[in-house]
mmCIF file of C-alpha atoms in Angstrom:
data_model
loop_
_atom_site.group_PDB
_atom_site.id
_atom_site.type_symbol
_atom_site.label_atom_id
_atom_site.label_comp_id
_atom_site.label_asym_id
_atom_site.label_seq_id
_atom_site.Cartn_x
_atom_site.Cartn_y
_atom_site.Cartn_z
ATOM 1 C CA MET A 1 -13.562 13.064 16.050
ATOM 2 C CA THR A 2 -13.102 10.136 17.513
ATOM 3 C CA SER A 3 -12.737 6.797 16.549
ATOM 4 C CA THR A 4 -16.150 5.347 18.329
ATOM 5 C CA ALA A 5 -18.423 8.001 15.778
ATOM 6 C CA VAL A 6 -17.143 6.485 13.203
ATOM 7 C CA ASP A 7 -18.068 3.072 11.637
ATOM 8 C CA PHE A 8 -14.841 1.259 10.357
ATOM 9 C CA GLU A 9 -16.752 -1.632 9.457
ATOM 10 C CA ALA A 10 -18.625 -0.830 7.049
ATOM 11 C CA ILE A 11 -16.189 1.386 5.518
ATOM 12 C CA LYS A 12 -13.987 -1.405 5.493
ATOM 13 C CA ASP A 13 -16.690 -2.719 3.569
ATOM 14 C CA LYS A 14 -16.413 -0.765 0.746
ATOM 15 C CA GLN A 15 -13.027 0.113 0.601
ATOM 16 C CA ARG A 16 -12.853 -3.793 0.097
ATOM 17 C CA ALA A 17 -15.395 -3.805 -2.965
ATOM 18 C CA GLY A 18 -13.505 -0.977 -4.054
ATOM 19 C CA TRP A 19 -10.209 -2.975 -4.211
ATOM 20 C CA GLU A 20 -11.716 -6.582 -5.568
ATOM 21 C CA THR A 21 -12.569 -3.876 -8.802
ATOM 22 C CA GLY A 22 -10.903 -3.497 -11.744
ATOM 23 C CA ASP A 23 -7.608 -5.855 -11.819
ATOM 24 C CA TYR A 24 -5.324 -3.677 -8.492
ATOM 25 C CA PRO A 25 -2.355 -6.684 -9.605
ATOM 26 C CA ARG A 26 -1.778 -5.212 -13.118
ATOM 27 C CA VAL A 27 -0.565 -1.787 -11.067
ATOM 28 C CA GLY A 28 0.610 -3.253 -7.860
ATOM 29 C CA ASN A 29 3.238 -5.611 -10.015
ATOM 30 C CA THR A 30 4.924 -3.058 -11.193
ATOM 31 C CA LEU A 31 5.451 -1.593 -7.745
ATOM 32 C CA GLN A 32 6.902 -4.392 -6.835
ATOM 33 C CA ILE A 33 11.497 -2.772 -6.859
ATOM 34 C CA ILE A 34 9.490 -0.863 -3.657
ATOM 35 C CA ALA A 35 9.484 -3.915 -1.503
ATOM 36 C CA GLU A 36 13.014 -5.198 -2.998
ATOM 37 C CA LEU A 37 14.094 -2.010 -1.319
ATOM 38 C CA LEU A 38 11.819 -2.632 2.245
ATOM 39 C CA VAL A 39 12.909 -6.374 2.929
ATOM 40 C CA GLU A 40 17.209 -5.429 2.037
ATOM 41 C CA ALA A 41 16.465 -1.959 4.338
ATOM 42 C CA ALA A 42 14.990 -4.778 7.174
ATOM 43 C CA ASP A 43 18.128 -7.118 6.873
ATOM 44 C CA VAL A 44 15.254 -9.620 6.199
ATOM 45 C CA ARG A 45 16.921 -13.469 6.910
ATOM 46 C CA ALA A 46 16.589 -16.551 5.587
ATOM 47 C CA ASP A 47 14.124 -18.322 7.936
ATOM 48 C CA GLN A 48 12.914 -15.574 9.632
ATOM 49 C CA LYS A 49 8.797 -15.365 9.684
ATOM 50 C CA VAL A 50 7.807 -12.318 8.390
ATOM 51 C CA LEU A 51 4.747 -11.234 7.414
ATOM 52 C CA ASP A 52 3.100 -9.118 4.864
ATOM 53 C CA VAL A 53 0.224 -7.027 6.052
ATOM 54 C CA ALA A 54 -2.466 -5.338 3.761
ATOM 55 C CA CYS A 55 0.026 -7.769 1.306
ATOM 56 C CA GLY A 56 -2.950 -7.036 -2.298
ATOM 57 C CA GLN A 57 -1.151 -9.946 -4.772
ATOM 58 C CA GLY A 58 2.205 -11.027 -2.345
ATOM 59 C CA ASN A 59 4.761 -8.305 -3.201
ATOM 60 C CA ALA A 60 6.838 -7.195 -0.009
ATOM 61 C CA ALA A 61 5.485 -11.594 1.070
ATOM 62 C CA MET A 62 7.709 -13.049 -2.310
ATOM 63 C CA ALA A 63 10.410 -10.392 -1.457
ATOM 64 C CA ALA A 64 10.731 -11.792 1.600
ATOM 65 C CA ALA A 65 10.162 -16.011 0.620
ATOM 66 C CA ARG A 66 12.913 -14.912 -1.995
ATOM 67 C CA ARG A 67 15.461 -14.651 0.776
ATOM 68 C CA PHE A 68 14.493 -17.497 1.966
ATOM 69 C CA ALA A 69 11.875 -16.737 5.335
ATOM 70 C CA ASP A 70 9.067 -18.024 5.859
ATOM 71 C CA ALA A 71 6.667 -15.512 4.145
ATOM 72 C CA THR A 72 3.194 -15.394 5.026
ATOM 73 C CA GLY A 73 0.592 -12.646 3.217
ATOM 74 C CA VAL A 74 -2.451 -11.108 4.635
ATOM 75 C CA ASP A 75 -5.493 -9.128 2.495
ATOM 76 C CA TYR A 76 -9.021 -8.830 3.276
ATOM 77 C CA ALA A 77 -9.412 -9.220 -0.718
ATOM 78 C CA ALA A 78 -9.270 -12.461 -1.429
ATOM 79 C CA ASN A 79 -9.507 -11.706 -5.798
ATOM 80 C CA LEU A 80 -5.932 -10.294 -4.913
ATOM 81 C CA LEU A 81 -4.735 -13.300 -2.120
ATOM 82 C CA ALA A 82 -5.781 -15.611 -5.709
ATOM 83 C CA GLN A 83 -3.340 -13.544 -7.419
ATOM 84 C CA GLY A 84 -0.553 -13.743 -4.916
ATOM 85 C CA ARG A 85 -1.277 -17.581 -4.940
ATOM 86 C CA ASP A 86 -1.096 -18.172 -8.559
ATOM 87 C CA ARG A 87 2.312 -15.665 -8.746
ATOM 88 C CA ALA A 88 4.114 -18.199 -5.925
ATOM 89 C CA ALA A 89 3.372 -20.612 -7.407
ATOM 90 C CA ALA A 90 4.582 -19.929 -11.008
ATOM 91 C CA GLU A 91 7.753 -18.379 -9.003
ATOM 92 C CA HIS A 92 8.508 -21.639 -6.565
ATOM 93 C CA LEU A 93 8.061 -19.298 -3.639
ATOM 94 C CA PRO A 94 6.720 -21.507 -0.779
ATOM 95 C CA VAL A 95 3.793 -18.495 0.312
ATOM 96 C CA THR A 96 0.809 -18.477 2.580
ATOM 97 C CA PHE A 97 -1.842 -16.744 1.918
ATOM 98 C CA LEU A 98 -4.620 -15.634 4.832
ATOM 99 C CA GLU A 99 -8.054 -13.772 4.062
ATOM 100 C CA GLY A 100 -8.102 -11.569 6.643
ATOM 101 C CA ASP A 101 -8.205 -7.361 8.425
ATOM 102 C CA ALA A 102 -5.122 -5.229 8.306
ATOM 103 C CA GLU A 103 -7.238 -4.033 11.922
ATOM 104 C CA GLN A 104 -7.510 -7.797 12.680
ATOM 105 C CA LEU A 105 -4.777 -9.909 11.604
ATOM 106 C CA PRO A 106 -5.332 -13.163 11.962
ATOM 107 C CA VAL A 107 -2.587 -14.590 13.211
ATOM 108 C CA PRO A 108 -1.621 -14.666 17.162
ATOM 109 C CA ASP A 109 0.420 -12.530 19.667
ATOM 110 C CA LYS A 110 4.346 -11.809 19.113
ATOM 111 C CA GLU A 111 4.830 -14.380 16.446
ATOM 112 C CA PHE A 112 6.738 -12.529 13.501
ATOM 113 C CA ASP A 113 9.994 -11.418 13.702
ATOM 114 C CA LEU A 114 9.371 -9.209 10.455
ATOM 115 C CA VAL A 115 5.970 -7.456 9.840
ATOM 116 C CA LEU A 116 6.012 -5.534 6.513
ATOM 117 C CA SER A 117 3.585 -3.763 4.588
ATOM 118 C CA THR A 118 3.753 -2.437 0.970
ATOM 119 C CA VAL A 119 1.829 0.600 0.523
ATOM 120 C CA GLY A 120 -1.254 -1.221 1.490
ATOM 121 C CA VAL A 121 -1.475 -1.068 5.620
ATOM 122 C CA MET A 122 -1.939 2.497 5.403
ATOM 123 C CA PHE A 123 -5.176 3.154 3.683
ATOM 124 C CA ALA A 124 -6.597 0.517 6.529
ATOM 125 C CA PRO A 125 -9.027 3.004 8.018
ATOM 126 C CA ASN A 126 -8.194 2.907 11.740
ATOM 127 C CA HIS A 127 -4.638 3.296 11.574
ATOM 128 C CA GLN A 128 -4.373 3.232 15.599
ATOM 129 C CA GLN A 129 -5.529 -0.315 15.535
ATOM 130 C CA ALA A 130 -4.083 -1.608 12.410
ATOM 131 C CA ALA A 131 -1.049 0.518 14.645
ATOM 132 C CA ASP A 132 -1.695 -2.150 17.567
ATOM 133 C CA GLU A 133 -1.665 -4.899 15.787
ATOM 134 C CA LEU A 134 1.578 -4.366 13.732
ATOM 135 C CA VAL A 135 2.908 -3.772 17.214
ATOM 136 C CA ARG A 136 0.786 -7.462 18.173
ATOM 137 C CA VAL A 137 2.289 -9.384 16.432
ATOM 138 C CA THR A 138 5.489 -8.882 16.319
ATOM 139 C CA ALA A 139 8.202 -10.454 18.312
ATOM 140 C CA PRO A 140 9.931 -8.478 20.884
ATOM 141 C CA GLY A 141 13.414 -7.056 19.435
ATOM 142 C CA GLY A 142 11.631 -7.830 15.733
ATOM 143 C CA LYS A 143 10.929 -5.375 12.951
ATOM 144 C CA ILE A 144 8.171 -3.595 11.379
ATOM 145 C CA ALA A 145 9.014 -2.079 8.354
ATOM 146 C CA LEU A 146 6.272 -0.232 6.275
ATOM 147 C CA ALA A 147 6.794 2.178 2.474
ATOM 148 C CA SER A 148 3.979 4.572 2.364
ATOM 149 C CA TRP A 149 3.610 7.973 0.091
ATOM 150 C CA THR A 150 3.934 10.949 1.067
ATOM 151 C CA PRO A 151 0.971 13.979 1.402
ATOM 152 C CA ALA A 152 3.182 15.724 -1.095
ATOM 153 C CA GLY A 153 4.340 13.365 -3.031
ATOM 154 C CA MET A 154 2.940 12.784 -6.910
ATOM 155 C CA VAL A 155 0.745 9.341 -5.097
ATOM 156 C CA GLY A 156 -0.456 12.166 -2.356
ATOM 157 C CA GLN A 157 -1.743 14.527 -4.939
ATOM 158 C CA LEU A 158 -3.545 11.866 -7.101
ATOM 159 C CA PHE A 159 -5.609 10.757 -3.774
ATOM 160 C CA LYS A 160 -6.607 14.479 -3.512
ATOM 161 C CA THR A 161 -7.663 15.217 -7.249
ATOM 162 C CA VAL A 162 -9.992 11.664 -6.666
ATOM 163 C CA SER A 163 -11.475 12.608 -2.927
ATOM 164 C CA LYS A 164 -12.251 16.028 -4.754
ATOM 165 C CA TRP A 165 -14.821 13.275 -7.380
ATOM 166 C CA ALA A 166 -15.539 10.959 -4.602
ATOM 167 C CA PRO A 167 -15.116 13.033 -0.848
ATOM 168 C CA PRO A 168 -13.817 10.013 1.374
ATOM 169 C CA PRO A 169 -15.116 9.211 4.850
ATOM 170 C CA ALA A 170 -15.967 11.739 7.380
ATOM 171 C CA GLY A 171 -13.266 10.783 10.001
ATOM 172 C CA VAL A 172 -11.384 8.724 8.400
ATOM 173 C CA GLN A 173 -8.168 9.658 8.401
ATOM 174 C CA PRO A 174 -5.724 10.469 5.405
ATOM 175 C CA ALA A 175 -3.455 7.739 4.642
ATOM 176 C CA THR A 176 -0.795 9.397 3.068
ATOM 177 C CA LEU A 177 0.208 10.753 7.070
ATOM 178 C CA TRP A 178 1.614 7.547 7.333
ATOM 179 C CA GLY A 179 3.989 8.471 5.059
ATOM 180 C CA THR A 180 5.478 10.967 7.632
ATOM 181 C CA GLU A 181 7.287 11.111 10.735
ATOM 182 C CA GLU A 182 5.408 13.127 12.433
ATOM 183 C CA HIS A 183 2.304 10.171 11.946
ATOM 184 C CA LEU A 184 4.665 7.190 12.737
ATOM 185 C CA ALA A 185 5.616 8.401 16.559
ATOM 186 C CA SER A 186 2.097 9.314 17.139
ATOM 187 C CA LEU A 187 0.991 6.186 16.297
ATOM 188 C CA PHE A 188 3.722 4.251 17.711
ATOM 189 C CA GLY A 189 4.828 6.049 20.687
ATOM 190 C CA ASP A 190 7.930 4.048 22.633
ATOM 191 C CA ARG A 191 6.738 1.259 21.449
ATOM 192 C CA VAL A 192 8.614 0.681 18.060
ATOM 193 C CA GLU A 193 12.331 2.364 17.736
ATOM 194 C CA TRP A 194 12.731 3.740 14.221
ATOM 195 C CA VAL A 195 16.399 2.697 13.001
ATOM 196 C CA GLY A 196 15.201 3.882 10.142
ATOM 197 C CA LEU A 197 13.636 6.606 8.064
ATOM 198 C CA THR A 198 14.093 7.228 4.711
ATOM 199 C CA LYS A 199 11.976 9.201 1.301
ATOM 200 C CA ARG A 200 12.468 7.302 -1.558
ATOM 201 C CA GLU A 201 11.281 7.510 -5.017
ATOM 202 C CA TYR A 202 9.374 5.382 -6.897
ATOM 203 C CA VAL A 203 9.299 6.336 -10.187
ATOM 204 C CA PHE A 204 6.243 5.608 -12.763
ATOM 205 C CA ARG A 205 6.720 4.789 -15.985
ATOM 206 C CA TYR A 206 3.604 5.154 -18.742
ATOM 207 C CA ARG A 207 3.478 5.687 -22.164
ATOM 208 C CA SER A 208 2.080 9.322 -22.353
ATOM 209 C CA LEU A 209 -0.904 10.857 -19.553
ATOM 210 C CA ASP A 210 -3.413 10.507 -20.642
ATOM 211 C CA HIS A 211 -1.600 6.467 -20.453
ATOM 212 C CA PHE A 212 -1.512 6.856 -17.103
ATOM 213 C CA SER A 213 -4.964 8.236 -16.423
ATOM 214 C CA GLU A 214 -6.365 5.057 -18.756
ATOM 215 C CA TRP A 215 -4.910 2.257 -16.989
ATOM 216 C CA PHE A 216 -5.857 3.558 -13.612
ATOM 217 C CA ARG A 217 -8.771 4.401 -14.588
ATOM 218 C CA GLN A 218 -9.338 0.338 -16.749
ATOM 219 C CA PHE A 219 -7.038 -1.677 -13.372
ATOM 220 C CA TYR A 220 -6.856 0.479 -10.087
ATOM 221 C CA GLY A 221 -9.621 -0.951 -8.003
ATOM 222 C CA PRO A 222 -10.799 2.250 -5.803
ATOM 223 C CA ILE A 223 -10.675 4.559 -9.107
ATOM 224 C CA THR A 224 -11.960 2.016 -11.871
ATOM 225 C CA LYS A 225 -15.309 1.590 -8.984
ATOM 226 C CA LEU A 226 -15.181 5.473 -8.802
ATOM 227 C CA ALA A 227 -15.254 5.872 -13.060
ATOM 228 C CA GLY A 228 -17.556 3.533 -13.086
ATOM 229 C CA THR A 229 -19.774 5.766 -11.594
ATOM 230 C CA LEU A 230 -18.963 9.079 -14.121
ATOM 231 C CA SER A 231 -20.595 9.013 -18.227
ATOM 232 C CA GLY A 232 -20.577 11.321 -20.153
ATOM 233 C CA ASP A 233 -18.495 14.958 -19.642
ATOM 234 C CA ASP A 234 -18.255 14.297 -16.034
ATOM 235 C CA LEU A 235 -16.395 10.807 -16.887
ATOM 236 C CA ALA A 236 -14.651 13.249 -19.257
ATOM 237 C CA LYS A 237 -13.184 15.541 -17.152
ATOM 238 C CA PHE A 238 -12.134 13.053 -14.335
ATOM 239 C CA ALA A 239 -9.878 11.433 -17.271
ATOM 240 C CA ALA A 240 -8.289 14.516 -17.870
ATOM 241 C CA ASP A 241 -7.786 15.176 -13.935
ATOM 242 C CA LEU A 242 -5.869 11.844 -13.094
ATOM 243 C CA ALA A 243 -3.604 12.572 -16.790
ATOM 244 C CA GLU A 244 -3.194 16.297 -15.552
ATOM 245 C CA VAL A 245 -1.222 14.087 -11.861
ATOM 246 C CA PRO A 246 1.810 12.841 -13.298
ATOM 247 C CA ARG A 247 2.713 16.559 -15.632
ATOM 248 C CA ALA A 248 3.959 18.034 -12.323
ATOM 249 C CA PHE A 249 6.228 15.150 -11.460
ATOM 250 C CA ASN A 250 7.598 13.874 -14.858
ATOM 251 C CA LYS A 251 10.786 14.188 -16.194
ATOM 252 C CA ALA A 252 10.516 12.679 -18.824
ATOM 253 C CA ASP A 253 10.772 15.098 -21.485
ATOM 254 C CA ASP A 254 10.583 12.498 -24.896
ATOM 255 C CA GLY A 255 6.144 12.233 -24.340
ATOM 256 C CA THR A 256 6.084 9.288 -22.123
ATOM 257 C CA VAL A 257 5.702 9.465 -18.205
ATOM 258 C CA ALA A 258 8.798 9.065 -15.675
ATOM 259 C CA ALA A 259 7.099 10.462 -12.802
ATOM 260 C CA ARG A 260 8.787 10.218 -9.678
ATOM 261 C CA ALA A 261 7.001 9.449 -6.854
ATOM 262 C CA GLU A 262 7.945 10.014 -2.845
ATOM 263 C CA TYR A 263 7.262 7.825 0.346
ATOM 264 C CA LEU A 264 8.954 6.858 3.171
ATOM 265 C CA GLU A 265 10.579 3.618 3.350
ATOM 266 C CA ALA A 266 10.441 3.191 7.579
ATOM 267 C CA VAL A 267 12.210 0.559 9.628
ATOM 268 C CA GLY A 268 12.043 -0.097 13.613
ATOM 269 C CA ILE A 269 13.148 -1.858 16.019
ATOM 270 C CA ARG A 270 9.241 -3.863 18.823
ATOM 271 C CA HIS A 271 10.239 -2.857 21.465
#
């Protein structure tokens, strides 16, 4: 199916409504270490101009600002940007937050020395358009650095579980393809030379399998929105399905959850 046959704008409207449901930063804040590792892998320098795309509550932008970079975050969910501004103010970090679409970034061409995204841009429904925008706003010789969940990892399995209850829109590629070297090569071609492609693991830590399920149903916007459409036996079954996701990845033997979730850390130079 060609991209012209898919109504990406309608899909993004539904996505935005999902991210604005619940309280995603309650989940996203736990992922801060991914952003810290990413900016280190990208070797960010003081005073570099850095853009965090699909920034959510600003994990990567704040990580860059801690290293005295000139950091900007862009996201289309106003509530996440508001929390990002509050976090940055609390930590006395001068981060600029802009409302905008990852597929139509509200910034000039070749503006940034480093463009980052931590499990963010991967959710843009038009993968090619989002990749083109990352290239457009990166200065020649600058870097693009991405952290993306892999298809085979725990979060990939989480998305498969959710899709059984709410099938994804027709014609939209799975977000976790961004977590594969082959997809990055297809999206970016010879415009980006990938100098670092590293599989890493983030460990989701919760009190129990049920606690994991409850937390995601309460706070992870798209899952919160889906759970809100269910009741009775269906809601109980959905909750049980979510609780099962971490089991195969759990390294804890004390009843708690310490579930490994694989992601691809990719760092490239923009030609």
